[in-house]
Amino acid sequence: MVRRAIGHFVSDGHDVVSLWQVQSPGDAIPFAGDAIPFDRRANVGLHHLALAVVDQAGLDTLYTRVSSWPGVVVEFGPERSGAGPKIHFIVREPSGVRIEFAFDPRLEDARKTQ
């Protein structure tokens, strides 16, 4: 049987991120059989992927859509990062990768002045 990989490509017209769905998590790590949960204090690897969002409305819309996807775990909803003004949220997608989506109004203000 031939397995077809399921992939999605996201681009802003400049950079491209490819996201691939694993058919069987046990097959994703050869010889291990089971995926190992990431522990930032004990493992070497990706802690999380951070993506910038253009505006607050986009962040809110993205949160509504992403948080309702099957298998997605919301670590925390939109909130200030530290004292702010950046607002962000983090989810864990079904294979365990943590993704941060963030909006920083300082960057929006800088874009408007250009």
Coordinates of C-alpha atoms in Angstrom, one line a residue:
M1 CA 0.0 0.0 0.0
V2 CA 1.3 3.4 -0.9
R3 CA 0.8 6.1 1.7
R4 CA 0.2 9.6 0.5
A5 CA 1.7 12.4 2.6
I6 CA -0.7 15.1 3.6
G7 CA 1.0 18.5 3.4
H8 CA 0.0 22.1 3.6
F9 CA 2.0 25.1 2.4
V10 CA 1.6 28.5 4.0
S11 CA 3.2 31.6 2.4
D12 CA 3.2 35.3 2.8
G13 CA 4.5 35.6 -0.8
H14 CA 8.1 35.7 0.5
D15 CA 8.6 32.8 2.9
V16 CA 7.0 29.3 2.8
V17 CA 6.3 27.0 5.7
S18 CA 5.4 23.4 5.0
L19 CA 3.3 21.5 7.4
W20 CA 3.0 17.7 7.1
Q21 CA 0.6 15.4 8.8
V22 CA 2.0 12.1 10.2
Q23 CA -0.2 9.2 9.3
S24 CA 1.1 7.1 12.3
P25 CA 2.9 8.8 15.1
G26 CA 4.8 5.6 15.9
D27 CA 6.3 5.6 12.5
A28 CA 7.4 9.2 12.8
I29 CA 10.4 8.3 15.1
P30 CA 12.3 5.3 13.7
F31 CA 13.2 2.7 16.2
A32 CA 11.4 4.4 19.1
G33 CA 7.9 3.4 18.3
D34 CA 6.4 6.2 20.3
A35 CA 6.7 9.9 20.1
I36 CA 8.6 11.4 23.0
P37 CA 7.0 14.5 24.6
F38 CA 9.2 17.5 24.4
D39 CA 10.7 18.8 27.6
R40 CA 12.6 22.1 27.1
R41 CA 14.8 21.4 30.1
A42 CA 15.8 17.9 29.0
N43 CA 15.5 17.6 25.2
V44 CA 17.2 19.2 22.3
G45 CA 14.7 20.2 19.6
L46 CA 12.1 22.7 18.7
H47 CA 10.5 24.4 21.7
H48 CA 7.9 26.2 19.6
L49 CA 7.2 27.9 16.3
A50 CA 6.3 31.6 16.6
L51 CA 4.4 33.4 13.9
A52 CA 3.5 37.1 13.7
V53 CA 0.0 38.2 12.9
V54 CA -0.7 41.5 11.2
D55 CA -3.4 42.9 13.4
Q56 CA -5.6 42.2 16.5
A57 CA -8.6 41.3 14.4
G58 CA -6.4 38.7 12.6
L59 CA -5.2 37.3 15.9
D60 CA -8.7 37.0 17.2
T61 CA -10.0 35.3 14.0
L62 CA -7.0 32.9 14.0
Y63 CA -7.6 32.0 17.6
T64 CA -11.3 31.2 16.9
R65 CA -10.4 29.0 13.9
V66 CA -7.3 27.2 15.3
S67 CA -8.8 26.5 18.8
S68 CA -11.7 24.7 17.2
W69 CA -9.6 22.3 15.1
P70 CA -9.9 18.7 16.1
G71 CA -6.9 17.6 18.2
V72 CA -5.6 21.1 18.9
V73 CA -4.8 21.8 22.6
V74 CA -4.9 25.5 23.6
E75 CA -2.2 26.2 26.2
F76 CA -3.5 29.7 26.7
G77 CA -5.8 32.0 24.9
P78 CA -4.9 35.6 23.7
E79 CA -3.2 37.5 26.5
R80 CA -0.5 40.0 27.0
S81 CA 3.1 38.7 26.8
G82 CA 4.6 39.9 30.1
A83 CA 3.7 43.6 30.6
G84 CA 2.7 43.9 26.9
P85 CA 1.9 45.4 24.6
K86 CA 2.4 42.2 22.5
I87 CA -0.6 39.9 22.6
H88 CA -0.2 36.2 21.9
F89 CA -1.6 32.7 22.3
I90 CA 0.0 29.2 22.1
V91 CA -1.6 26.0 20.9
R92 CA -0.3 22.5 20.5
E93 CA -1.2 20.9 17.2
P94 CA -2.1 17.2 17.1
S95 CA 1.5 15.9 16.6
G96 CA 2.6 17.9 19.6
V97 CA 4.3 21.0 18.0
R98 CA 3.7 24.1 20.0
I99 CA 2.8 27.1 17.8
E100 CA 2.7 30.7 19.1
F101 CA 0.7 33.3 17.2
A102 CA 1.5 36.9 18.2
F103 CA 0.4 40.5 17.4
D104 CA 2.6 43.4 18.4
P105 CA 0.9 46.8 18.0
R106 CA 4.3 48.5 18.0
L107 CA 5.0 46.7 14.7
E108 CA 1.6 47.7 13.3
D109 CA 2.3 51.3 14.2
A110 CA 5.7 51.2 12.5
R111 CA 4.2 49.7 9.3
K112 CA 1.6 52.6 9.2
T113 CA 4.3 55.2 9.3
Q114 CA 6.3 53.7 6.4

